[in-house]
JSON list of C-alpha atoms in Angstrom, two decimals:
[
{"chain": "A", "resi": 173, "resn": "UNK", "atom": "CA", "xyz": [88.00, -9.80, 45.00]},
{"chain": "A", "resi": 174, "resn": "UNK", "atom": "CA", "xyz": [91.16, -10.15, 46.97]},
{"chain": "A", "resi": 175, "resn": "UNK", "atom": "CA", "xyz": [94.03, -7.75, 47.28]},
{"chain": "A", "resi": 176, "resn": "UNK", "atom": "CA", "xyz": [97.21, -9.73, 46.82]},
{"chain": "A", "resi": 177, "resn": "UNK", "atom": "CA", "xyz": [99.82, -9.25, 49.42]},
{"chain": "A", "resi": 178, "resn": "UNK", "atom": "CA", "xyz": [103.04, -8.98, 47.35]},
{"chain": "A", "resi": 179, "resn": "UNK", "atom": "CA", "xyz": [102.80, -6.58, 44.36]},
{"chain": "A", "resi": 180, "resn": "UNK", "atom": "CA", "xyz": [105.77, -8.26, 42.78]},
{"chain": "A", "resi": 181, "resn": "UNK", "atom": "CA", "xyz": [108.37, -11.15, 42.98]},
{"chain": "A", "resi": 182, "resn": "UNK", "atom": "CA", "xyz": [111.75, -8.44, 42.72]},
{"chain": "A", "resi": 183, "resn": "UNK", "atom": "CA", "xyz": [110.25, -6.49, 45.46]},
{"chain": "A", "resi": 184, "resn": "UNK", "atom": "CA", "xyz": [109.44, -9.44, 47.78]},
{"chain": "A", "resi": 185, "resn": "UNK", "atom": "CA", "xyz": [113.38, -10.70, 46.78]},
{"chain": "A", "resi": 186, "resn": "UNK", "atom": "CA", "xyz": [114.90, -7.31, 47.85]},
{"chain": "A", "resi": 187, "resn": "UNK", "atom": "CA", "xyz": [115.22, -6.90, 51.79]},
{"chain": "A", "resi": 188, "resn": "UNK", "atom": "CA", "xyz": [112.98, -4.00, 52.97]},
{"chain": "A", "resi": 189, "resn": "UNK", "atom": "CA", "xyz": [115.22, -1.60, 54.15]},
{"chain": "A", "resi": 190, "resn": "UNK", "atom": "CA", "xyz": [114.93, -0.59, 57.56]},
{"chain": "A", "resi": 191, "resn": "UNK", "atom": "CA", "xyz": [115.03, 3.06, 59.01]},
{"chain": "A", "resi": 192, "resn": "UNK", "atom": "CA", "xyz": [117.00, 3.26, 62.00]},
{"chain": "A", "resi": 193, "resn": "UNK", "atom": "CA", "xyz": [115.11, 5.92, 64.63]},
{"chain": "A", "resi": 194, "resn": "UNK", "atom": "CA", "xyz": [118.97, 6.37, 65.97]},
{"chain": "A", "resi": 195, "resn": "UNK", "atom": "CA", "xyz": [121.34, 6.29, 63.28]},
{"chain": "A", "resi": 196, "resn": "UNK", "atom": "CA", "xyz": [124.41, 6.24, 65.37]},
{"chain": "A", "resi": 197, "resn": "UNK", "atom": "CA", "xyz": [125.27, 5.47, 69.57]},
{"chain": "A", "resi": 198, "resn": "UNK", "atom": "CA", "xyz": [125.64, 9.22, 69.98]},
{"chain": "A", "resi": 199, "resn": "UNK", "atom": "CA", "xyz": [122.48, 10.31, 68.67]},
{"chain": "A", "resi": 200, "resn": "UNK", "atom": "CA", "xyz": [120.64, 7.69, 71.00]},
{"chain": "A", "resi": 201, "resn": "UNK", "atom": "CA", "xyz": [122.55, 8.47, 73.74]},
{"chain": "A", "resi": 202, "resn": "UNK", "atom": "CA", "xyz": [121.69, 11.85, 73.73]},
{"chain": "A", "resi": 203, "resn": "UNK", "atom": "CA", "xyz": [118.08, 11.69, 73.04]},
{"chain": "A", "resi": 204, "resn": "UNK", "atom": "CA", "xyz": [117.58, 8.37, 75.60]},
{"chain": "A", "resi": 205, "resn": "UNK", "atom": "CA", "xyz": [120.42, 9.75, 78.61]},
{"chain": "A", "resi": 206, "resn": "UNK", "atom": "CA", "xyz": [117.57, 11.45, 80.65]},
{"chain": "A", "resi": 207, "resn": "UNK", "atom": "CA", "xyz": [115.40, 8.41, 81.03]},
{"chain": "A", "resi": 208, "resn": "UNK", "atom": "CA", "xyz": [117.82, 6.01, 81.03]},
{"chain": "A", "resi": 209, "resn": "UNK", "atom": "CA", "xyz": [119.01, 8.17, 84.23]},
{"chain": "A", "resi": 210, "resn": "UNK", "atom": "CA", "xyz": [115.75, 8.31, 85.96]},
{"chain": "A", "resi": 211, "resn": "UNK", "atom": "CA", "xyz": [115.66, 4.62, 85.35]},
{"chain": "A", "resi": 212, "resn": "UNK", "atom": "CA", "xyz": [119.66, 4.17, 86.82]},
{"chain": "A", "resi": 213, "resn": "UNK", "atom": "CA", "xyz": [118.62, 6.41, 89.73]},
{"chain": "A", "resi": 214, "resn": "UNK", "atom": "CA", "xyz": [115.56, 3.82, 90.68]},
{"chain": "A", "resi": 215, "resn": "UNK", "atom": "CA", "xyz": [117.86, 1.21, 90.74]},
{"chain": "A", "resi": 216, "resn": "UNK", "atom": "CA", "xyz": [120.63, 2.63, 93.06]},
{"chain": "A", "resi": 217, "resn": "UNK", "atom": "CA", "xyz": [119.11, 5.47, 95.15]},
{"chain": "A", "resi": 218, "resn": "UNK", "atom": "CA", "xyz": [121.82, 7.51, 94.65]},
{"chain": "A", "resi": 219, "resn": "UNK", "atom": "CA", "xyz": [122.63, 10.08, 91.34]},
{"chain": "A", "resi": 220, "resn": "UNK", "atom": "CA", "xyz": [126.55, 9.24, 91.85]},
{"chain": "A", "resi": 221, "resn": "UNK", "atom": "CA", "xyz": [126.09, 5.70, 91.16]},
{"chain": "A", "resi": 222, "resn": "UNK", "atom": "CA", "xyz": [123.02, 6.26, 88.65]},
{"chain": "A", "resi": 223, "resn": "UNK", "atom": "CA", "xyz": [125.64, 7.75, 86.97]},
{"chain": "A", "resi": 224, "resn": "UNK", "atom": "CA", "xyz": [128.54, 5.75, 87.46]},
{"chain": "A", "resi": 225, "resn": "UNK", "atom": "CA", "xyz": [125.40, 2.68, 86.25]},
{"chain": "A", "resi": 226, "resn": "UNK", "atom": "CA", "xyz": [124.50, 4.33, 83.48]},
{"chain": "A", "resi": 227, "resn": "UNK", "atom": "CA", "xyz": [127.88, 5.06, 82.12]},
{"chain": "A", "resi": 228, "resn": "UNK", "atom": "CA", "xyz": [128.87, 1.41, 82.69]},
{"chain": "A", "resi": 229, "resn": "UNK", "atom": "CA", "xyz": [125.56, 0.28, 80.73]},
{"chain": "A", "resi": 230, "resn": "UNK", "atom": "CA", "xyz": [126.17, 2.46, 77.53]},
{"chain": "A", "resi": 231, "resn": "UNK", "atom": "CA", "xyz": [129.51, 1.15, 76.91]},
{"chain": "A", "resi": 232, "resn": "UNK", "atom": "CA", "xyz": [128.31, -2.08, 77.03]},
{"chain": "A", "resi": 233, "resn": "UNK", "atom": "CA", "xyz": [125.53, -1.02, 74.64]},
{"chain": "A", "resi": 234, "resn": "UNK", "atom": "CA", "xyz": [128.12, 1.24, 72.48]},
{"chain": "A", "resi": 235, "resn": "UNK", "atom": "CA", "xyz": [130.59, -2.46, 72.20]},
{"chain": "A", "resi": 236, "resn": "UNK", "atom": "CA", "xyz": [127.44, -4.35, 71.29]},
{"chain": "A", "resi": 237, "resn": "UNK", "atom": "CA", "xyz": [126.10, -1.47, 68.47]},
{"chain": "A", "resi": 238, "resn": "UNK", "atom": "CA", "xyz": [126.71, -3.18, 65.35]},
{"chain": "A", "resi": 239, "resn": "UNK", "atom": "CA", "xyz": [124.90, -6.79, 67.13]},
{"chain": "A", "resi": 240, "resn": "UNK", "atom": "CA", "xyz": [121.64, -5.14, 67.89]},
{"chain": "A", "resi": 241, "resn": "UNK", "atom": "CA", "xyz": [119.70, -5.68, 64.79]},
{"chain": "A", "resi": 242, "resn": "UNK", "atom": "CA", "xyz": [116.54, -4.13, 66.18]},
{"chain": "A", "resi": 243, "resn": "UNK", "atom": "CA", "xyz": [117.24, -0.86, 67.01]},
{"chain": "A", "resi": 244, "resn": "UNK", "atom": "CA", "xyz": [113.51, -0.15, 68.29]},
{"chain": "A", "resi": 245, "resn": "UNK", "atom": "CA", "xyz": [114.62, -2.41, 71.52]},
{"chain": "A", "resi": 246, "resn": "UNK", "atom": "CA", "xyz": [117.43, -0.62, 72.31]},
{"chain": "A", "resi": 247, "resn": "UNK", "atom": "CA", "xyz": [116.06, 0.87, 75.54]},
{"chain": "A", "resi": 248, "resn": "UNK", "atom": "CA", "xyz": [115.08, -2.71, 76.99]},
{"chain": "A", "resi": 249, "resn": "UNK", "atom": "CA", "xyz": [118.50, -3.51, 75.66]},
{"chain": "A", "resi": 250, "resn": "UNK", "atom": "CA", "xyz": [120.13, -0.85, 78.18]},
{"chain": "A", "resi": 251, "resn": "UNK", "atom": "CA", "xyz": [117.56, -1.10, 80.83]},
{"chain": "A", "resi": 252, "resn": "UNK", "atom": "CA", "xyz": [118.81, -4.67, 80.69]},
{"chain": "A", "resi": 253, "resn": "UNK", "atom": "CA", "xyz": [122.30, -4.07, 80.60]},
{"chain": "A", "resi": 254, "resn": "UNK", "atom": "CA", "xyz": [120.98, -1.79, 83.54]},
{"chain": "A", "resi": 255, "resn": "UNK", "atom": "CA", "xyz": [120.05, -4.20, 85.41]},
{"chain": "A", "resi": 256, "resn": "UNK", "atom": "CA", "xyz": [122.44, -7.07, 85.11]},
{"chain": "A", "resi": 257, "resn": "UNK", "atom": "CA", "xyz": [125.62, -4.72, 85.64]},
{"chain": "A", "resi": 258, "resn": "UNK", "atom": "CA", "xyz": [123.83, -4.06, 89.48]},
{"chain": "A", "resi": 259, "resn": "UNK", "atom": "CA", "xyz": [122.79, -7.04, 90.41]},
{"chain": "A", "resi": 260, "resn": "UNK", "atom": "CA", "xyz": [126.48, -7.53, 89.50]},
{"chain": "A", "resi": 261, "resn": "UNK", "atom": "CA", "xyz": [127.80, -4.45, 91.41]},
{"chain": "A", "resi": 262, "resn": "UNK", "atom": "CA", "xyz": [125.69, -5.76, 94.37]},
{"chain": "A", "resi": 263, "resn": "UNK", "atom": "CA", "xyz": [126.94, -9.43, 94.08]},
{"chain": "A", "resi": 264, "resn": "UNK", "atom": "CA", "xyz": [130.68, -8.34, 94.53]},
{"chain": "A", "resi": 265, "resn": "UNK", "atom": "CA", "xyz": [129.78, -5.64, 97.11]},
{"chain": "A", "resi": 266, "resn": "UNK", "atom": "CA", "xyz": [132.50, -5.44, 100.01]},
{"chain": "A", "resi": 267, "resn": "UNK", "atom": "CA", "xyz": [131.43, -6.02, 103.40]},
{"chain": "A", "resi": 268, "resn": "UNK", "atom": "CA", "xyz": [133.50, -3.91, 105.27]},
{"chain": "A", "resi": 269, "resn": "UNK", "atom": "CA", "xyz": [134.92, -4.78, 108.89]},
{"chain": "A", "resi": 270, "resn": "UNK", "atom": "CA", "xyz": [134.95, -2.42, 111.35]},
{"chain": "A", "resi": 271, "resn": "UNK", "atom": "CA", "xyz": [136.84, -2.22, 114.55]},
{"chain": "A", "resi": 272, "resn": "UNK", "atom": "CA", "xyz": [134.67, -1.36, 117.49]},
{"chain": "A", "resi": 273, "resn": "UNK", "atom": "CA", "xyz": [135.27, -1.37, 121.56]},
{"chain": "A", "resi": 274, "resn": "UNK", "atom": "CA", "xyz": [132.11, -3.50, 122.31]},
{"chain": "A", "resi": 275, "resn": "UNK", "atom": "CA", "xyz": [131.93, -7.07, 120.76]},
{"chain": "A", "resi": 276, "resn": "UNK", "atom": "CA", "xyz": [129.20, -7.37, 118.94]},
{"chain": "A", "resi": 277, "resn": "UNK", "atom": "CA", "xyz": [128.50, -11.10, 120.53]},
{"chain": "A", "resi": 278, "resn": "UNK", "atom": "CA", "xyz": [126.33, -11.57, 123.76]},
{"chain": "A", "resi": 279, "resn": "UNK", "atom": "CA", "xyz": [128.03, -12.19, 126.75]},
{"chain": "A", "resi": 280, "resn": "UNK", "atom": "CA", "xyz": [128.21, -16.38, 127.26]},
{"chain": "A", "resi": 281, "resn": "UNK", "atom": "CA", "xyz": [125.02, -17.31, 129.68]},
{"chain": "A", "resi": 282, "resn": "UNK", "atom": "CA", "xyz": [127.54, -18.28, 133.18]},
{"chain": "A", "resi": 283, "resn": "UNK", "atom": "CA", "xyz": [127.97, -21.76, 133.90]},
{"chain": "A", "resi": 284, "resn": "UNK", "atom": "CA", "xyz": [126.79, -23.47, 137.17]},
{"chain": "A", "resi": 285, "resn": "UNK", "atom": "CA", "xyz": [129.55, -21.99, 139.69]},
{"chain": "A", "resi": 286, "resn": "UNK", "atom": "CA", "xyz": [129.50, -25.50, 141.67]},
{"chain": "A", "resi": 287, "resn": "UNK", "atom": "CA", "xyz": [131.32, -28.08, 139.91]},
{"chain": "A", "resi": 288, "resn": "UNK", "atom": "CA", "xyz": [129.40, -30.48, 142.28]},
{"chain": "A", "resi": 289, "resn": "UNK", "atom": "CA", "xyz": [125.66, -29.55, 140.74]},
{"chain": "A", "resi": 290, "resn": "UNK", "atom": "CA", "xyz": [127.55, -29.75, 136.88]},
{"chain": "A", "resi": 291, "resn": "UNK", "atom": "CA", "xyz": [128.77, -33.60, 138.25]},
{"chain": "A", "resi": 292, "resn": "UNK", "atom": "CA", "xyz": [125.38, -34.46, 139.29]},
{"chain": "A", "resi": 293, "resn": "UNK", "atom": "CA", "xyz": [123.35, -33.17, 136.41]},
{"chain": "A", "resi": 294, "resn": "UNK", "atom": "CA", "xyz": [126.25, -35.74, 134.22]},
{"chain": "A", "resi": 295, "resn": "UNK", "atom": "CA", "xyz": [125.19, -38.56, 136.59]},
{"chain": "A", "resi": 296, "resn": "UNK", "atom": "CA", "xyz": [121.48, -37.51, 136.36]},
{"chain": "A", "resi": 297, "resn": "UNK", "atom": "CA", "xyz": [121.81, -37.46, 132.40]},
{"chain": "A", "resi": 298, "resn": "UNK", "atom": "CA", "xyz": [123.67, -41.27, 132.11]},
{"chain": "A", "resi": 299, "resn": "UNK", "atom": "CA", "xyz": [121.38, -42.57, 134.60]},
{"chain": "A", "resi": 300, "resn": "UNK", "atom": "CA", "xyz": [118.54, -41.14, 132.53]},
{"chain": "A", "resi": 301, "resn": "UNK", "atom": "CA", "xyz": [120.06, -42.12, 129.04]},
{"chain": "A", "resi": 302, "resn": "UNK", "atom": "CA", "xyz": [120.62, -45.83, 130.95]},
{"chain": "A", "resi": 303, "resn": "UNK", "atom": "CA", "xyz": [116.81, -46.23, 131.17]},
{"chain": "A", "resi": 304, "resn": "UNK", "atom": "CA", "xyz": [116.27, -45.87, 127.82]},
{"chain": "A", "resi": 305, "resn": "UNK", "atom": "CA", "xyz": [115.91, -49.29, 124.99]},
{"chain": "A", "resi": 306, "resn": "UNK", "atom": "CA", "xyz": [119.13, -49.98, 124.09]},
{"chain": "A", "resi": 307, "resn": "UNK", "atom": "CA", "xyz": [118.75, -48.86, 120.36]},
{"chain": "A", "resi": 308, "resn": "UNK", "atom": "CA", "xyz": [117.31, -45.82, 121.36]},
{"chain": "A", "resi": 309, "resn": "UNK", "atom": "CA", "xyz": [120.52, -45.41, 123.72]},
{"chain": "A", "resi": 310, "resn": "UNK", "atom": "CA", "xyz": [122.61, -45.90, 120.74]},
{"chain": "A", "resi": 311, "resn": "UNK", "atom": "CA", "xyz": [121.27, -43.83, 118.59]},
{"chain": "A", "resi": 312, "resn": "UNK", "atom": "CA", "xyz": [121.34, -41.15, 120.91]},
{"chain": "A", "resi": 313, "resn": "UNK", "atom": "CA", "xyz": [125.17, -41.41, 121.89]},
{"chain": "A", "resi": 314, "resn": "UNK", "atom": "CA", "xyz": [126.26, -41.80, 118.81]},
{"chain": "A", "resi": 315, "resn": "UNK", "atom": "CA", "xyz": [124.17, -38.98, 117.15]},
{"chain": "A", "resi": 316, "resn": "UNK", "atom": "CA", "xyz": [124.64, -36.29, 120.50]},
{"chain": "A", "resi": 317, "resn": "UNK", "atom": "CA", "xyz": [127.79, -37.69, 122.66]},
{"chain": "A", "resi": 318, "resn": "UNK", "atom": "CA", "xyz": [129.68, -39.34, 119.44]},
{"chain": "A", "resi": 319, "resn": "UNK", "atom": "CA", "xyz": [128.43, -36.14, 117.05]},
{"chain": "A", "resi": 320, "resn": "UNK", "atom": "CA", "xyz": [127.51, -38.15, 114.22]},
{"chain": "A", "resi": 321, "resn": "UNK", "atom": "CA", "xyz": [124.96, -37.26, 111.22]},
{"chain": "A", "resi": 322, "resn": "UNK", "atom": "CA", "xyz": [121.88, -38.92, 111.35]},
{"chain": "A", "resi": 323, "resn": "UNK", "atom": "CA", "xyz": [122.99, -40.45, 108.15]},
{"chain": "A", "resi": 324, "resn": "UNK", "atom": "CA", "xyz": [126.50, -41.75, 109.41]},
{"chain": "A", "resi": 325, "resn": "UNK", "atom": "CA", "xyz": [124.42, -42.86, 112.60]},
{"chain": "A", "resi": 326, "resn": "UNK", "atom": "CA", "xyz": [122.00, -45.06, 110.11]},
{"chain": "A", "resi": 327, "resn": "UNK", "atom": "CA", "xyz": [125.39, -46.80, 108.40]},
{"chain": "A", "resi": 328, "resn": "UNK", "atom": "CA", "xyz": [126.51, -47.22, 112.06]},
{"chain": "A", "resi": 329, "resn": "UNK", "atom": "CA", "xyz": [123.63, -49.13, 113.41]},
{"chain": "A", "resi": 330, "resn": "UNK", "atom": "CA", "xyz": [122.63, -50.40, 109.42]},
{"chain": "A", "resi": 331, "resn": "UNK", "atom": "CA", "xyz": [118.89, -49.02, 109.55]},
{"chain": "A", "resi": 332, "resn": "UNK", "atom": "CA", "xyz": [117.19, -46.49, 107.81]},
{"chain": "A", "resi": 333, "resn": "UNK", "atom": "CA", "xyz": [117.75, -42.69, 108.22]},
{"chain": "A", "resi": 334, "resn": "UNK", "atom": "CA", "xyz": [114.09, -42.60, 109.21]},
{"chain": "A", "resi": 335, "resn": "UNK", "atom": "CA", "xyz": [114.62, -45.07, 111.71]},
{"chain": "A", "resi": 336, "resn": "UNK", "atom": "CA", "xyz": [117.33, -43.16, 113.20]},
{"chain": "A", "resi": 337, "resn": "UNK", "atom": "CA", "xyz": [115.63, -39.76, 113.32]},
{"chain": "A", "resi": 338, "resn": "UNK", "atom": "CA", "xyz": [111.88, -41.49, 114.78]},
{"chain": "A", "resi": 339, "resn": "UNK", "atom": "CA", "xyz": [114.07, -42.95, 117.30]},
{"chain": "A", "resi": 340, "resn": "UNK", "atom": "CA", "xyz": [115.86, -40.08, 118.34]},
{"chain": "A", "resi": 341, "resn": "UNK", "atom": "CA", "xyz": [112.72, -38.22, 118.73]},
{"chain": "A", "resi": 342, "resn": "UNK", "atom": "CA", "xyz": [110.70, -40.56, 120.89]},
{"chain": "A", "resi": 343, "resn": "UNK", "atom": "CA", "xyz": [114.62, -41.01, 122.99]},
{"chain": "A", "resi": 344, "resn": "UNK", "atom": "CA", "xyz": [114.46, -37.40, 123.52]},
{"chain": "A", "resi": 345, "resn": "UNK", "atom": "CA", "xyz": [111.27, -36.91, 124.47]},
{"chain": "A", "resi": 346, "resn": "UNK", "atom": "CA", "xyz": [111.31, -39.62, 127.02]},
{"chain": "A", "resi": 347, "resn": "UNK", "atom": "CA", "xyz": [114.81, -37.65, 128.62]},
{"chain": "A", "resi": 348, "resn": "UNK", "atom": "CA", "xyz": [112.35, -34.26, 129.03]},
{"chain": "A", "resi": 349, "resn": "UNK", "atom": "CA", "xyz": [109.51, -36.57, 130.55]},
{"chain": "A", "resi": 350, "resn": "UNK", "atom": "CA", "xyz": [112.08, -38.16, 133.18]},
{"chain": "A", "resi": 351, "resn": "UNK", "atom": "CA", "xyz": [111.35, -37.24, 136.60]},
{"chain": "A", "resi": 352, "resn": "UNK", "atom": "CA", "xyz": [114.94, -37.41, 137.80]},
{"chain": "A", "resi": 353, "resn": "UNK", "atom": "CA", "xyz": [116.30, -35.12, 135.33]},
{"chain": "A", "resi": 354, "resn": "UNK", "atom": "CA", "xyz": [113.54, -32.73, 135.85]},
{"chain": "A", "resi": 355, "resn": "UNK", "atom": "CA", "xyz": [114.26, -32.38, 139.38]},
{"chain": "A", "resi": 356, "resn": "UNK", "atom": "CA", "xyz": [118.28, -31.77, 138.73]},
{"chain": "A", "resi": 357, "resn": "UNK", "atom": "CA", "xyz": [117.42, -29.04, 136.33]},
{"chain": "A", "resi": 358, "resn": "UNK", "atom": "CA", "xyz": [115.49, -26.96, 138.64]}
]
């Protein structure tokens, strides 16, 4: 024999009426404050802001009240509300300047002193850049001496961005092979 589920057709019509464990935001607040807190306090690091967290949370909760049908998830409500309000906090977080006698950039490395070794590693680079196929030469003034994107430097020459950035690296890697430029840099 089976039990039937519904007993009768006015009870299933009536909504079951739902008790609330917290009938109003004061009486969760102060039976859920503590652990709400502990779970502020993992989220800062500090009890000021846990604080200052938590407040901010609850009065988002306490404008919402009357929306949150299920009152049973009201703590992953707030844990939520928790959450989102410090990842906000954090997001518009001022990075503060502060003056300071040392700057906090490296010294630049020093230049050759001689302007006659800075002429001849030039003339060593052309002459190098000279001995390589002319596309290759292109491609490598326009991309490093004319400062173009490898994309702009494609449009330029009409090939493929591919083309531009195989080309580039077999160019380069015949300048660090060349024997002349090798001996200027040392």
């Amino acid at each position: 024999m089976t039990t039937p589920v519904c007993t009768s057709a006015s009870n299933a019509a009536a909504p079951a009426r739902q008790t609330l464990p917290y009938p109003s935001f004061s009486s969760y607040m102060r039976a859920r404050q503590p652990v709400l807190l502990r779970t502020a306090r993992s989220l800062t690091g500090n009890p000021s802001d846990a604080e200052d967290l938590l407040q901010t949370a609850l009065a988002k909760t306490y404008v919402a009240w009357e929306r949150i049908e299920d009152h049973r998830a009201l703590d992953g409500y707030v844990r939520r509300a928790l959450l989102n309000t410090r990842t906000s906090q954090w997001r518009k977080r001022k990075v503060d300047e502060f003056a300071c006698e040392e700057l906090p950039e490296p010294d630049p490395v020093p230049a050759a002193d001689d302007p006659a070794e800075q002429q001849a590693l030039r003339d060593a680079m052309w002459r190098a850049i000279m001995r390589l196929p002319a596309r290759q030469r292109a491609m490598v003034v326009l991309r490093y001496y004319e400062d173009l994107s490898e994309v702009q430097t494609a449009e330029v020459l009409g090939v493929s961005v591919g083309t531009v950035k195989s080309a580039v690296s077999r160019a380069l890697g015949k300048l660090r092979d060349d024997a002349e430029l090798g001996l200027v840099r040392s």
